[in-house]
GROMACS .gro file of C-alpha atoms in nm:
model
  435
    1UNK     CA    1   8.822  -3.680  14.532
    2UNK     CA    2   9.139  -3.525  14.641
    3UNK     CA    3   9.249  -3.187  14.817
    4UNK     CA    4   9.264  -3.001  14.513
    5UNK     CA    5   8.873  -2.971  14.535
    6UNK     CA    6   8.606  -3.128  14.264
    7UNK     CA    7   8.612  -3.171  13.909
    8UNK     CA    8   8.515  -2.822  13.698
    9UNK     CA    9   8.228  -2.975  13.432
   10UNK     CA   10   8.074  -2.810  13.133
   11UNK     CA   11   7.832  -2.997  12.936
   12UNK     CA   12   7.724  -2.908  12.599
   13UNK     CA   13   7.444  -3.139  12.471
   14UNK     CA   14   7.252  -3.162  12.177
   15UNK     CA   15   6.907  -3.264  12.293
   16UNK     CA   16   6.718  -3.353  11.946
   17UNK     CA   17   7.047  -3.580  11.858
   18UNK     CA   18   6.979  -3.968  11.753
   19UNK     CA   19   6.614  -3.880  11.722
   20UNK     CA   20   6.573  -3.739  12.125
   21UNK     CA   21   6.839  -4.015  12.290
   22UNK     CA   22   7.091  -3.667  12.367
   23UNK     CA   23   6.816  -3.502  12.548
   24UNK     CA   24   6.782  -3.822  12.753
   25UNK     CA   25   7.160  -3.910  12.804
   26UNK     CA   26   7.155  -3.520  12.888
   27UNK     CA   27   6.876  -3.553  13.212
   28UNK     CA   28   7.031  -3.847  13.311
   29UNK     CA   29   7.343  -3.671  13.302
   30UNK     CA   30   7.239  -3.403  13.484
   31UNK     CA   31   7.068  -3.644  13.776
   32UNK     CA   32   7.387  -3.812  13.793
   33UNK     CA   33   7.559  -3.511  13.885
   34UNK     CA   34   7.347  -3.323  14.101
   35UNK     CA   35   7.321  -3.668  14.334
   36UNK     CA   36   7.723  -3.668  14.354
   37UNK     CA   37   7.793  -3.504  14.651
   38UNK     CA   38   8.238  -3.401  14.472
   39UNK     CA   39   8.060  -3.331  14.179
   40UNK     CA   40   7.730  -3.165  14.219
   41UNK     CA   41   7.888  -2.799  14.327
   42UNK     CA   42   8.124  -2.827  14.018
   43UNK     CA   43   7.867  -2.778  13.661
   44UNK     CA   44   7.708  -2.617  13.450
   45UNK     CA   45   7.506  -2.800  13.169
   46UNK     CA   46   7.420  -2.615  12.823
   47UNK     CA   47   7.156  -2.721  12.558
   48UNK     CA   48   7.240  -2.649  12.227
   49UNK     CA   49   6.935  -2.478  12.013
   50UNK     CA   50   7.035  -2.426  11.687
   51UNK     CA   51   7.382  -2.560  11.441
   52UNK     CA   52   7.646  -2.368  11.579
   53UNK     CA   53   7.617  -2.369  11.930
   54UNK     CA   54   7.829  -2.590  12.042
   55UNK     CA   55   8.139  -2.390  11.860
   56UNK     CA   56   8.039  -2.030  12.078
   57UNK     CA   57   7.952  -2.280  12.418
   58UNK     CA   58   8.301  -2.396  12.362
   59UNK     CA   59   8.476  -2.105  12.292
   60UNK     CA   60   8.318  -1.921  12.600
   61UNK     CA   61   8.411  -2.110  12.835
   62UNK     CA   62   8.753  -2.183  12.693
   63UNK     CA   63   8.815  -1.810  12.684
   64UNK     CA   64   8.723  -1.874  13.112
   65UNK     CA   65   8.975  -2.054  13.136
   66UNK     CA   66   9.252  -1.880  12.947
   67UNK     CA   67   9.162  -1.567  13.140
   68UNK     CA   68   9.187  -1.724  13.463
   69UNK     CA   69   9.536  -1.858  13.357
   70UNK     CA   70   9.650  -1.562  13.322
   71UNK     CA   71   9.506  -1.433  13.617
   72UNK     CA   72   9.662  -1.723  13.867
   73UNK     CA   73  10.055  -1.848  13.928
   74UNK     CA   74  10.151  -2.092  13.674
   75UNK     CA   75  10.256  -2.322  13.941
   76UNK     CA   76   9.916  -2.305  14.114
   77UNK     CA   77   9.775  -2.355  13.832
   78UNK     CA   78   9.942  -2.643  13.693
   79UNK     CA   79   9.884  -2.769  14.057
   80UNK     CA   80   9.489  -2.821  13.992
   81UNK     CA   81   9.637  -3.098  13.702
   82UNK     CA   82   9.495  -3.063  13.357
   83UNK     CA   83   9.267  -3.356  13.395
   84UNK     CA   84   9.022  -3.198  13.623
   85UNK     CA   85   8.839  -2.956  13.368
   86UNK     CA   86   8.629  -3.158  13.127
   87UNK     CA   87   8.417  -3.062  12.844
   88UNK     CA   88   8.139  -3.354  12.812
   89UNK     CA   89   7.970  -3.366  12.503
   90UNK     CA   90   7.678  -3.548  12.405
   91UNK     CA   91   7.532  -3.555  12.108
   92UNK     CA   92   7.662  -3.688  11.741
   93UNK     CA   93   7.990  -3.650  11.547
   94UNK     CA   94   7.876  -3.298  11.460
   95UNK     CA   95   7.819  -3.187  11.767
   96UNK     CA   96   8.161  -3.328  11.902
   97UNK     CA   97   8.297  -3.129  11.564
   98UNK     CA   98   8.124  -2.817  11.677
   99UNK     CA   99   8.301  -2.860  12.039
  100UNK     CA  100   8.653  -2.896  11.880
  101UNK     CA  101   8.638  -2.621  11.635
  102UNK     CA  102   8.527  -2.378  11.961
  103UNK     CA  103   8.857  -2.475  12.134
  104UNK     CA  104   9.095  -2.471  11.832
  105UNK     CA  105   8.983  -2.130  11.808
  106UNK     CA  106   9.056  -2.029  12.106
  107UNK     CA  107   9.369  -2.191  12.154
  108UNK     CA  108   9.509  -2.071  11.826
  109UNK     CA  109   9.367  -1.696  11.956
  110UNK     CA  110   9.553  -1.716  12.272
  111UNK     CA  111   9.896  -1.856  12.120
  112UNK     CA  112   9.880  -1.588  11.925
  113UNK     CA  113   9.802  -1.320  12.171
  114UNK     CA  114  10.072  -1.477  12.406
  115UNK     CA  115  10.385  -1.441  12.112
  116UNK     CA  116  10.232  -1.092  12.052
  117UNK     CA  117  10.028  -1.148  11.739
  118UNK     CA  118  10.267  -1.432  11.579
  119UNK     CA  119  10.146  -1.719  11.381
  120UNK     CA  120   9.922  -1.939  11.587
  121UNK     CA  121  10.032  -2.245  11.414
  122UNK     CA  122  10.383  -2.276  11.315
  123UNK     CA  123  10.459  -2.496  11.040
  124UNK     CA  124  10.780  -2.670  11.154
  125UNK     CA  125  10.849  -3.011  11.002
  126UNK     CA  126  10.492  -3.184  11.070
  127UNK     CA  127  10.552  -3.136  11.447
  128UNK     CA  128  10.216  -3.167  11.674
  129UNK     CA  129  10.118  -3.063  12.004
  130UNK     CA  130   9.912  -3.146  12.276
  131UNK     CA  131   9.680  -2.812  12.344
  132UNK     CA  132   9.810  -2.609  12.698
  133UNK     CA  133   9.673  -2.745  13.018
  134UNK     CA  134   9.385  -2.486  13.089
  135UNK     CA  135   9.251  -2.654  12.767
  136UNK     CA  136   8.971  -2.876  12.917
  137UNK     CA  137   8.983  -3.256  12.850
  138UNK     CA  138   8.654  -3.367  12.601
  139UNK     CA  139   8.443  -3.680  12.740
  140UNK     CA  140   8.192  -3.720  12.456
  141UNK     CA  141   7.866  -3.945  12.540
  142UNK     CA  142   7.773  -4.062  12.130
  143UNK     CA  143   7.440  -4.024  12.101
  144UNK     CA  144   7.387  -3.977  11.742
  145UNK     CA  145   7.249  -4.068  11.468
  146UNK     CA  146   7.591  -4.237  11.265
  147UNK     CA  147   7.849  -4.166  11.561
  148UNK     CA  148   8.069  -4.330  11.333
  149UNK     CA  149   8.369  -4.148  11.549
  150UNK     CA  150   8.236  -4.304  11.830
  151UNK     CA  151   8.330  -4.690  11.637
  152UNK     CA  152   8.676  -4.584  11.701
  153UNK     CA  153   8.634  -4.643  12.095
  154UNK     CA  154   8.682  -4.310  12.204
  155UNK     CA  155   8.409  -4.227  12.367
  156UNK     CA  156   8.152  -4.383  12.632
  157UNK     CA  157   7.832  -4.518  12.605
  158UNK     CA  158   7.622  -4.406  12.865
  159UNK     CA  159   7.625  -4.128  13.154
  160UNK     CA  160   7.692  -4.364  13.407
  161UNK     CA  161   8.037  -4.477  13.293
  162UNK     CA  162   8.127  -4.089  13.205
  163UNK     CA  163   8.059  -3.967  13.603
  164UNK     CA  164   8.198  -4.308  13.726
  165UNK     CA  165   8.517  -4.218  13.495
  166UNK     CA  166   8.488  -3.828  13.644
  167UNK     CA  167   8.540  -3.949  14.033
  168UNK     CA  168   8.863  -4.180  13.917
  169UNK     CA  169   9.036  -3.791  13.818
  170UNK     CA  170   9.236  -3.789  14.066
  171UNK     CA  171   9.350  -4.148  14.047
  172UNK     CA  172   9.469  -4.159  13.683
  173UNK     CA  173   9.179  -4.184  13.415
  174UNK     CA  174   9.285  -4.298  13.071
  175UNK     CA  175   9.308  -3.965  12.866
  176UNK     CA  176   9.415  -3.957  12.473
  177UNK     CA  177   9.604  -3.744  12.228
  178UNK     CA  178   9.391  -3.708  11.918
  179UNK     CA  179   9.477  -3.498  11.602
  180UNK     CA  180   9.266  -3.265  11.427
  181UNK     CA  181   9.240  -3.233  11.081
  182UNK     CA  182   9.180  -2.850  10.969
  183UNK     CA  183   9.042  -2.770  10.616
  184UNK     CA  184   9.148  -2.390  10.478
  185UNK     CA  185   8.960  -2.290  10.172
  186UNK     CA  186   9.171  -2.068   9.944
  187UNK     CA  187   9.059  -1.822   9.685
  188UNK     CA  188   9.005  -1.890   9.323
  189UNK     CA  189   9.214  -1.692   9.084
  190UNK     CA  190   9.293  -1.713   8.710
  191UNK     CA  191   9.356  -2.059   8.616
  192UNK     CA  192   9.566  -2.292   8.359
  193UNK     CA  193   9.427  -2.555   8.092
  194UNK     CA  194   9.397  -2.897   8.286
  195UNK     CA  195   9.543  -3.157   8.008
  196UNK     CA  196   9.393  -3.447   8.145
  197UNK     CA  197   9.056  -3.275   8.132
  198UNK     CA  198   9.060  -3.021   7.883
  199UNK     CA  199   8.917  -2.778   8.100
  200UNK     CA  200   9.030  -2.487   8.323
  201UNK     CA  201   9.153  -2.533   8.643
  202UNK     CA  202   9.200  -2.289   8.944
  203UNK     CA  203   9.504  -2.166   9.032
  204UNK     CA  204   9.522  -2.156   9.380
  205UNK     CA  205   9.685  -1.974   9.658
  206UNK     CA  206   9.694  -1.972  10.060
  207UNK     CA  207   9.417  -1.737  10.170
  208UNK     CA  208   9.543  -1.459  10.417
  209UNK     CA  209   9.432  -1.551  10.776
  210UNK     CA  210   9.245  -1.263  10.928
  211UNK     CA  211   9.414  -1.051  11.251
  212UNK     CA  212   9.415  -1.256  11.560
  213UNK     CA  213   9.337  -1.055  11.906
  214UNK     CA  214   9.665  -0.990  12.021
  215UNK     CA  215   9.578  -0.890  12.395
  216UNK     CA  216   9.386  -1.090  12.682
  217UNK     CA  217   9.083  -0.812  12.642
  218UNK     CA  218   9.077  -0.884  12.219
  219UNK     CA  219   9.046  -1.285  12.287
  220UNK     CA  220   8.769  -1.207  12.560
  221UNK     CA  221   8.548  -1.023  12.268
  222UNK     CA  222   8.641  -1.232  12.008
  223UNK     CA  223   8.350  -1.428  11.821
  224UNK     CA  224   8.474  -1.702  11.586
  225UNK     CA  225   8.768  -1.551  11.430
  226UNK     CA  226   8.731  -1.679  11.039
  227UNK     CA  227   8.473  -1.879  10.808
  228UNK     CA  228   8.775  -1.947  10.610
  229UNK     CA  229   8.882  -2.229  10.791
  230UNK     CA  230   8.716  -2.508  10.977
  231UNK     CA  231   8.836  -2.835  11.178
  232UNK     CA  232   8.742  -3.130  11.201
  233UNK     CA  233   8.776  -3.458  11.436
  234UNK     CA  234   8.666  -3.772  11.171
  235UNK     CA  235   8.641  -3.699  10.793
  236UNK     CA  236   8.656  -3.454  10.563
  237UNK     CA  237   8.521  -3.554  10.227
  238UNK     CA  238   8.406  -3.454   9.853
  239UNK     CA  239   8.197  -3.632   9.662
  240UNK     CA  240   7.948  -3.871   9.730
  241UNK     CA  241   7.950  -3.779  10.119
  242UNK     CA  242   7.874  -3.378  10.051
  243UNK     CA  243   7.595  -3.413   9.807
  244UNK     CA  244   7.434  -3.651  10.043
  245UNK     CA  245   7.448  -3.419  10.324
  246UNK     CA  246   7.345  -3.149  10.143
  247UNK     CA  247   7.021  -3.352  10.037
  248UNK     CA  248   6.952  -3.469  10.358
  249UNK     CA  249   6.935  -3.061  10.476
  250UNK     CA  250   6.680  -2.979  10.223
  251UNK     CA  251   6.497  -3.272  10.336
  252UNK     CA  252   6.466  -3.208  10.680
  253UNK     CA  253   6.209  -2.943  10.613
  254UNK     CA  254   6.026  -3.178  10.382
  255UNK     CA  255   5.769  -3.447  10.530
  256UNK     CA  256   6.026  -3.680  10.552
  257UNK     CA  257   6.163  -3.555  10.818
  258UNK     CA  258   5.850  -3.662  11.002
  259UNK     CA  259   5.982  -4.010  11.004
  260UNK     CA  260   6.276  -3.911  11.234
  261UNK     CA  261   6.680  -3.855  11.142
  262UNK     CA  262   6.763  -4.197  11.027
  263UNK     CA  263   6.456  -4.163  10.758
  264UNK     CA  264   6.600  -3.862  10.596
  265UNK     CA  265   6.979  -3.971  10.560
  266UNK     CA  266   6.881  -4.309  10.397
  267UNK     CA  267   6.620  -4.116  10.150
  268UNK     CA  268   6.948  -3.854  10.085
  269UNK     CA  269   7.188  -4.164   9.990
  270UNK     CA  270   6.936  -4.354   9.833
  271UNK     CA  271   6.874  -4.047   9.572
  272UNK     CA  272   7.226  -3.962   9.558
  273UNK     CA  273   7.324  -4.332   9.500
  274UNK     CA  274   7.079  -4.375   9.196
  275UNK     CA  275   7.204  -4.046   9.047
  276UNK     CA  276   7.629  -4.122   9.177
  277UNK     CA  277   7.832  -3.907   8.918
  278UNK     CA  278   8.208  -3.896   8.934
  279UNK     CA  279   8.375  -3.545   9.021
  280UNK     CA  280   8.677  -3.383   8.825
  281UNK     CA  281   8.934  -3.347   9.111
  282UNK     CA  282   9.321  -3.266   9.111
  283UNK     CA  283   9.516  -3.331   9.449
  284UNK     CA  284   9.831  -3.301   9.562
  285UNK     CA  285   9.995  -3.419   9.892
  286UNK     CA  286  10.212  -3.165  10.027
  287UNK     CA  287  10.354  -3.309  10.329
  288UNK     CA  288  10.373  -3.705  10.203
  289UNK     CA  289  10.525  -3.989  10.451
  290UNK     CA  290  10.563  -4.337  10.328
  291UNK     CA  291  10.481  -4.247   9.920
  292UNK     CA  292  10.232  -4.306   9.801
  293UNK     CA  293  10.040  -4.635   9.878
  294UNK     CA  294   9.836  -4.772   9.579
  295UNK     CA  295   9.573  -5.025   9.558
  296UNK     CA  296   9.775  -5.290   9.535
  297UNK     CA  297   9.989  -5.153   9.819
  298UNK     CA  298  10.273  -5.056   9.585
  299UNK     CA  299  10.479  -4.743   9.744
  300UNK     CA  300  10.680  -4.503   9.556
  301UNK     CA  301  10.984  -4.504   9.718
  302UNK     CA  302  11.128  -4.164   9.563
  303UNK     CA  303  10.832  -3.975   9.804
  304UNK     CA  304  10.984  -4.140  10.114
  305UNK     CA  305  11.249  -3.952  10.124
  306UNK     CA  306  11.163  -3.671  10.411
  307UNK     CA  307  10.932  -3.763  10.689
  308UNK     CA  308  10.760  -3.462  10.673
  309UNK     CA  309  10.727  -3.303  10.298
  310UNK     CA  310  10.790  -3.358   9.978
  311UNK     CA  311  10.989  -3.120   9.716
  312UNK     CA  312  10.863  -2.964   9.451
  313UNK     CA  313  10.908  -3.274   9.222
  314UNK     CA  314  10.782  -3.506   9.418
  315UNK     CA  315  10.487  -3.311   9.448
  316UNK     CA  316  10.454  -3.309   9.097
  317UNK     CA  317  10.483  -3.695   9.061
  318UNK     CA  318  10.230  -3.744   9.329
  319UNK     CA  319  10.012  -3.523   9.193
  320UNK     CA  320   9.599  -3.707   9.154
  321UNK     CA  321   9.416  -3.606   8.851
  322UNK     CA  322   9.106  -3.805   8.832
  323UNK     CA  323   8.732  -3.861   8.821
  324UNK     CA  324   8.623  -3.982   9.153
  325UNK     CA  325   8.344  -4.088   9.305
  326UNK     CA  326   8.489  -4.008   9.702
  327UNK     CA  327   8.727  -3.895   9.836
  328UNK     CA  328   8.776  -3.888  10.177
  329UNK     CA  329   9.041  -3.721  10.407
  330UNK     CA  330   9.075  -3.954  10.735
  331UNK     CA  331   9.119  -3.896  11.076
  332UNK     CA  332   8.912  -4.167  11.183
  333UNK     CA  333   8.813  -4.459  11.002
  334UNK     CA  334   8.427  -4.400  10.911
  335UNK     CA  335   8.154  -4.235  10.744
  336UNK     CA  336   7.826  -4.224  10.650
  337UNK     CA  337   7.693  -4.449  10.925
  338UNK     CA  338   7.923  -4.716  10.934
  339UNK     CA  339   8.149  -4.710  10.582
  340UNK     CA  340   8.514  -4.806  10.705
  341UNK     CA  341   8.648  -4.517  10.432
  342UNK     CA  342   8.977  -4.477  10.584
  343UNK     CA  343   9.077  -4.866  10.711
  344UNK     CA  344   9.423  -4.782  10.813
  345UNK     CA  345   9.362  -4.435  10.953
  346UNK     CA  346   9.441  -4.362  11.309
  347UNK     CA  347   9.377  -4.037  11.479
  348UNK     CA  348   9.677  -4.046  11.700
  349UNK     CA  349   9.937  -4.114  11.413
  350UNK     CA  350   9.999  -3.751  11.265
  351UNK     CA  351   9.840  -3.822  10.996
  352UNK     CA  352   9.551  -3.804  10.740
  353UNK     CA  353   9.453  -4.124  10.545
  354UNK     CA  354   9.340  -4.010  10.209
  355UNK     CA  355   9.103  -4.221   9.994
  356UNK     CA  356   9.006  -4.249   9.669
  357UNK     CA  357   8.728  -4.438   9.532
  358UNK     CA  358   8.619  -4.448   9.187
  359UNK     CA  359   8.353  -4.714   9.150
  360UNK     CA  360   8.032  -4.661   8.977
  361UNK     CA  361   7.734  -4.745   9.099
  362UNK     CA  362   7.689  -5.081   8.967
  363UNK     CA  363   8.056  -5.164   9.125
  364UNK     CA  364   7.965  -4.962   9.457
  365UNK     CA  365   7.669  -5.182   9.495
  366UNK     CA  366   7.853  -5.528   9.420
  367UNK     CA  367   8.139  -5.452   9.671
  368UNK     CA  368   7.916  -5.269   9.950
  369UNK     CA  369   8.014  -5.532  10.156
  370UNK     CA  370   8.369  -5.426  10.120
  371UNK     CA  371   8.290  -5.042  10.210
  372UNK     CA  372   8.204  -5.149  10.542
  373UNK     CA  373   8.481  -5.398  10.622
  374UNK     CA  374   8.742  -5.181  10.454
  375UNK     CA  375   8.824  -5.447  10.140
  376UNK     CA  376   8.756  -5.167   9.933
  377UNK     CA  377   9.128  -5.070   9.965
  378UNK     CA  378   9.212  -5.386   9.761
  379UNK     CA  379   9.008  -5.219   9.431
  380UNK     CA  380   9.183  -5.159   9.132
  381UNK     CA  381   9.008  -4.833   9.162
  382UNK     CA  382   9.110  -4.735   9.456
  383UNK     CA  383   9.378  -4.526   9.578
  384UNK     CA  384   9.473  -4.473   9.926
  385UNK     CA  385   9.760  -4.248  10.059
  386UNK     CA  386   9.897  -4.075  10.376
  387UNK     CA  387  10.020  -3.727  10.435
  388UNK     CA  388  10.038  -3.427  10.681
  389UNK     CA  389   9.823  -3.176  10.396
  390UNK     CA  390   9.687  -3.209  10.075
  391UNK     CA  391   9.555  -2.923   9.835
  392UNK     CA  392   9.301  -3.014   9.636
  393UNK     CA  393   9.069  -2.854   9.373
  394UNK     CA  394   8.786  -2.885   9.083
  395UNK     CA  395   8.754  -2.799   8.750
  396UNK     CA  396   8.374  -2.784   8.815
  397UNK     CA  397   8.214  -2.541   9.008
  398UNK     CA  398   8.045  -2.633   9.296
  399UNK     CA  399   8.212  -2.918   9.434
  400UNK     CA  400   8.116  -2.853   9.800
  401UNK     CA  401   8.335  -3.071  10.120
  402UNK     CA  402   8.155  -3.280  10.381
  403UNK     CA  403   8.304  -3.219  10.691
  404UNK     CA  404   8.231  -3.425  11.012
  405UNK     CA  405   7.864  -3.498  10.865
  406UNK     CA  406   7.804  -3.125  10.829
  407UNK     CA  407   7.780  -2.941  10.469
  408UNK     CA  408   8.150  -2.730  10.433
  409UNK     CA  409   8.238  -2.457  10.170
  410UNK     CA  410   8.336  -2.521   9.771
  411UNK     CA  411   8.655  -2.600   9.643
  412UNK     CA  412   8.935  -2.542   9.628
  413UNK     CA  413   9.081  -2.587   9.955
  414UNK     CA  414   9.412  -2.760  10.177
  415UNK     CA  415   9.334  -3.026  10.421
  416UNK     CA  416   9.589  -3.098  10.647
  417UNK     CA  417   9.661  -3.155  11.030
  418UNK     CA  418   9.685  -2.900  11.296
  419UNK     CA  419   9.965  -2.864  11.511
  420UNK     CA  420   9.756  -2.887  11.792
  421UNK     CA  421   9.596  -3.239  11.963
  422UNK     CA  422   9.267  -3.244  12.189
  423UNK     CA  423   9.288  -3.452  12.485
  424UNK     CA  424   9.008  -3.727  12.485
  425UNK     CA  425   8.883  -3.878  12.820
  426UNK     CA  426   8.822  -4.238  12.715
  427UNK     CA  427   8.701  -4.531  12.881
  428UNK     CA  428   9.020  -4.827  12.941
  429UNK     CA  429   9.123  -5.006  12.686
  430UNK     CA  430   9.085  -4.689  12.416
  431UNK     CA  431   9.302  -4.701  12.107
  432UNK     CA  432   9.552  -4.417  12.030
  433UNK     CA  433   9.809  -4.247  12.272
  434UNK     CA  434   9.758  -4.242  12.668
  435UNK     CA  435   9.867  -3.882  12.768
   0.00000   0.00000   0.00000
C-alpha cells in the first residue's frame, strides 16, 4: 500500500443469496481481510436481514462520506484518490440493485443540497456523469442465484481475486463507468380512447419529485427520499419477467421453497410460461439515437436527426402500440437466468436497449434457443430500439415492472438513464469504459 494509508472497505452481503454461497463468499471474505495486515484496520462488514437493506447500508455510509467531504479540504481530499473507498457487494443482481439505488440517493440528495435545493439531475442533452469522488467504487462478488449482470464480466468470482484486486489500489486497478437506468412512475389521470385497442388509455404526466434536504444536517436524517422512483443496474421489464417474479414471491412461503431458490423460480416460469398472455402496451421513446432499429435491422432515418431527442413528431411516428409478450428495457444484456434479452446493449454506451418480443408460447418454445444466444432479434416479431427514456403505459390495470429481478410498481411509468454513472471495480480485461 502507499502513504496515503489503507483501503476504507464496507461490505454489504446477502448471506441466504444462491441458496447460502453469499454467506460463504461473505466469511471467507471476512478471513481474507482480517489476515491482511493494509487491510485488516480498514472494514466494516454488514449482513443484510431482510429486502431492503442493502439500499439504507448504502445510503449510510454514503451519507459518511459526503459529510466528511465537507468537513476536509478538497485538495486533501481528492489527495486520498477516489479509488480507495470501495463498496463490496456480494450477493445477487438484487442485492447489487439495492446497493446502487442507496448511492443514487444520496448522490442526487447531496447535489441538490450543494446548488441549494436545485434539480439533482439536470436534463441537458443526454449528458452523463461519473458520480463525485467521495462516491465509493462498487466491487460486487456474484453470488446469486441468476447473476445474469455478472455474464457481462463486471464483477469477480471469488473473494480471493476481490482482496488481491484491493492491494493493487494504489497501483492502478481497472475501474468502470457504468450507467444506471432509473424508472419514475407517474400518476394516472383521465385518459383518451386508444384506437388501436378500443380501450382507454392513461394520460400521463411527470410526477412531482418530493423536497430534497437542502442542508448537510437534512441529508444526514434523510431516509430514502421517494417510492416514486427506483434505479436499476441490468433490466427493467414488463411482461413475462414481472409476473414471474411476482409468482416466485408468493411461492417462497409455499413448500416449494423447501427445495431451495433455483426450485421456486423454475416452478414461477414454468406456470407463467403455460399460462404466457400478451400485454396491451403503448411506448414512446423520448430521447431516440439511431431511429428506430426493426427486426430486420431497418432504421428510420427521419428519428436520427438529434443525438439526444426527438421532436414532437418524431415521437409520434415512433410511437409502439402493441400486444407484447416482453418487453425489456436494457442496461445489460440478460434476464431471467441467462436470456440474452438485450444482445446489443452495453452499460457504458448511454443508452437503454429496448426490446420487444411478441411470440406466443408455442413460438417462445421453438426459438428458446434463440432467447439465450440473442437470435431472437432476427424475429419478425421482434422489435428492438435504443434511446436515452421511454414512457410507457397500459390500457390494463395492473401491469406491474420487473426491475433488477425484484417486483416494481404498476404502470404507467418513464424509463430512462440517469445522469449519473457508478464506478465498477472490475477484474482486467472488463468490457465498458476504464475510468
Amino acid at each position: 500500500m502507499d502513504a496515503h494509508g489503507p483501503v476504507t472497505i464496507v461490505a454489504v452481503v446477502n448471506p441466504t443469496s444462491g441458496g447460502g454461497q453469499g454467506g460463504r463468499i461473505g466469511a471467507q471474505l471476512r478471513q481474507l481481510l482480517q489476515h491482511d495486515n493494509d487491510l485488516a484496520s480498514s472494514f466494516r462488514i454488514h449482513d443484510t436481514t431482510h429486502r431492503g437493506d442493502g439500499v439504507h447500508l448504502a445510503e449510510a455510509w454514503c451519507r459518511e462520506l459526503w459529510c466528511a467531504h465537507q468537513q476536509r479540504p478538497s485538495a486533501a481530499w481528492a489527495s486520498d484518490g477516489p479509488a480507495r473507498r470501495v463498496l463490496i457487494v456480494v450477493g445477487g443482481d438484487g442485492t447489487l440493485s439495492e446497493v446502487v439505488n442507496g448511492i443514487m440517493h444520496v448522490v442526487a440528495a447531496a447535489e441538490a443540497a450543494n446548488s441549494d435545493g436545485a434539480a439533482s439531475e439536470p436534463r441537458g442533452e443526454g449528458a452523463t456523469h461519473v458520480v463525485p469522488d467521495w462516491v465509493p467504487d462498487v466491487a460486487y462478488i456474484a453470488a446469486g442465484t441468476g447473476s445474469d449482470f455478472a455474464r457481462l464480466g463486471l464483477c469477480y468470482a471469488n473473494a480471493e481475486d476481490c482482496v488481491r484486486d484491493l492491494r493493487r489500489s494504489a497501483g492502478g486497478c481497472r475501474r468502470q463507468e457504468v450507467d444506471v437506468g432509473r424508472v419514475v412512475y407517474l400518476p394516472q389521470q383521465v385518459g383518451h380512447t386508444n384506437p388501436d385497442h378500443h380501450t382507454t388509455t392513461a394520460v400521463t404526466v411527470p410526477a412531482s419529485p418530493p423536497p430534497a434536504p437542502t442542508s448537510r444536517d437534512a441529508l444526514v436524517a434523510a431516509n430514502v427520499p421517494s417510492r416514486t422512483e427506483r434505479h436499476f443496474i441490468n433490466v427493467a421489464s414488463v411482461g413475462l419477467g414481472s409476473k414471474v417474479v411476482t409468482r416466485a414471491e408468493n411461492y417462497k412461503n409455499s413448500c416449494i421453497s423447501c427445495c431451495g431458490g433455483k426450485a421456486v423460480f423454475f416452478a414461477a416460469s414454468f406456470v407463467e410460461l403455460l399460462s404466457m398472455t400478451r400485454v396491451p402496451l403503448t411506448i414512446r421513446p423520448l430521447a431516440a439515437r439511431g431511429g428506430v432499429a426493426t427486426s430486420e435491422g431497418a432504421r428510420h432515418a427521419d428519428a436520427a436527426a438529434s443525438p439526444c431527442s426527438v421532436d414532437a413528431a418524431d415521437t409520434h411516428r415512433n410511437t409502439i402500440t402493441t400486444d407484447a409478450t416482453v418487453v425489456g428495457f436494457c442496461n445489460g444484456q440478460y434476464f431471467g437466468g441467462g436470456m440474452n434479452i438485450g444482445p446489443g446493449a452495453s452499460p457504458s454506451d448511454g443508452l437503454l436497449s429496448m426490446t420487444v418480443w411478441r411470440e406466443s408460447l408455442c413460438g417462445f418454445l421453438c426459438g428458446l434457443p434463440s432467447v439465450y444466444n440473442g437470435k431472437h432479434r432476427d424475429w419478425p416479431s421482434t422489435t428492438c430500439t435504443n434511446a436515452v427514456a421511454f414512457e410507457v403505459s397500459s390500457p390494463t390495470d395492473g401491469v406491474r415492472f420487473e426491475i433488477d429481478g425484484e417486483a416494481g410498481h404498476e404502470l404507467p411509468a418513464r424509463v430512462e438513464l440517469s445522469q449519473w454513472k457508478v464506478v465498477l471495480r472490475a477484474p482486467g480485461g472488463a468490457i465498458g469504459q476504464a475510468v
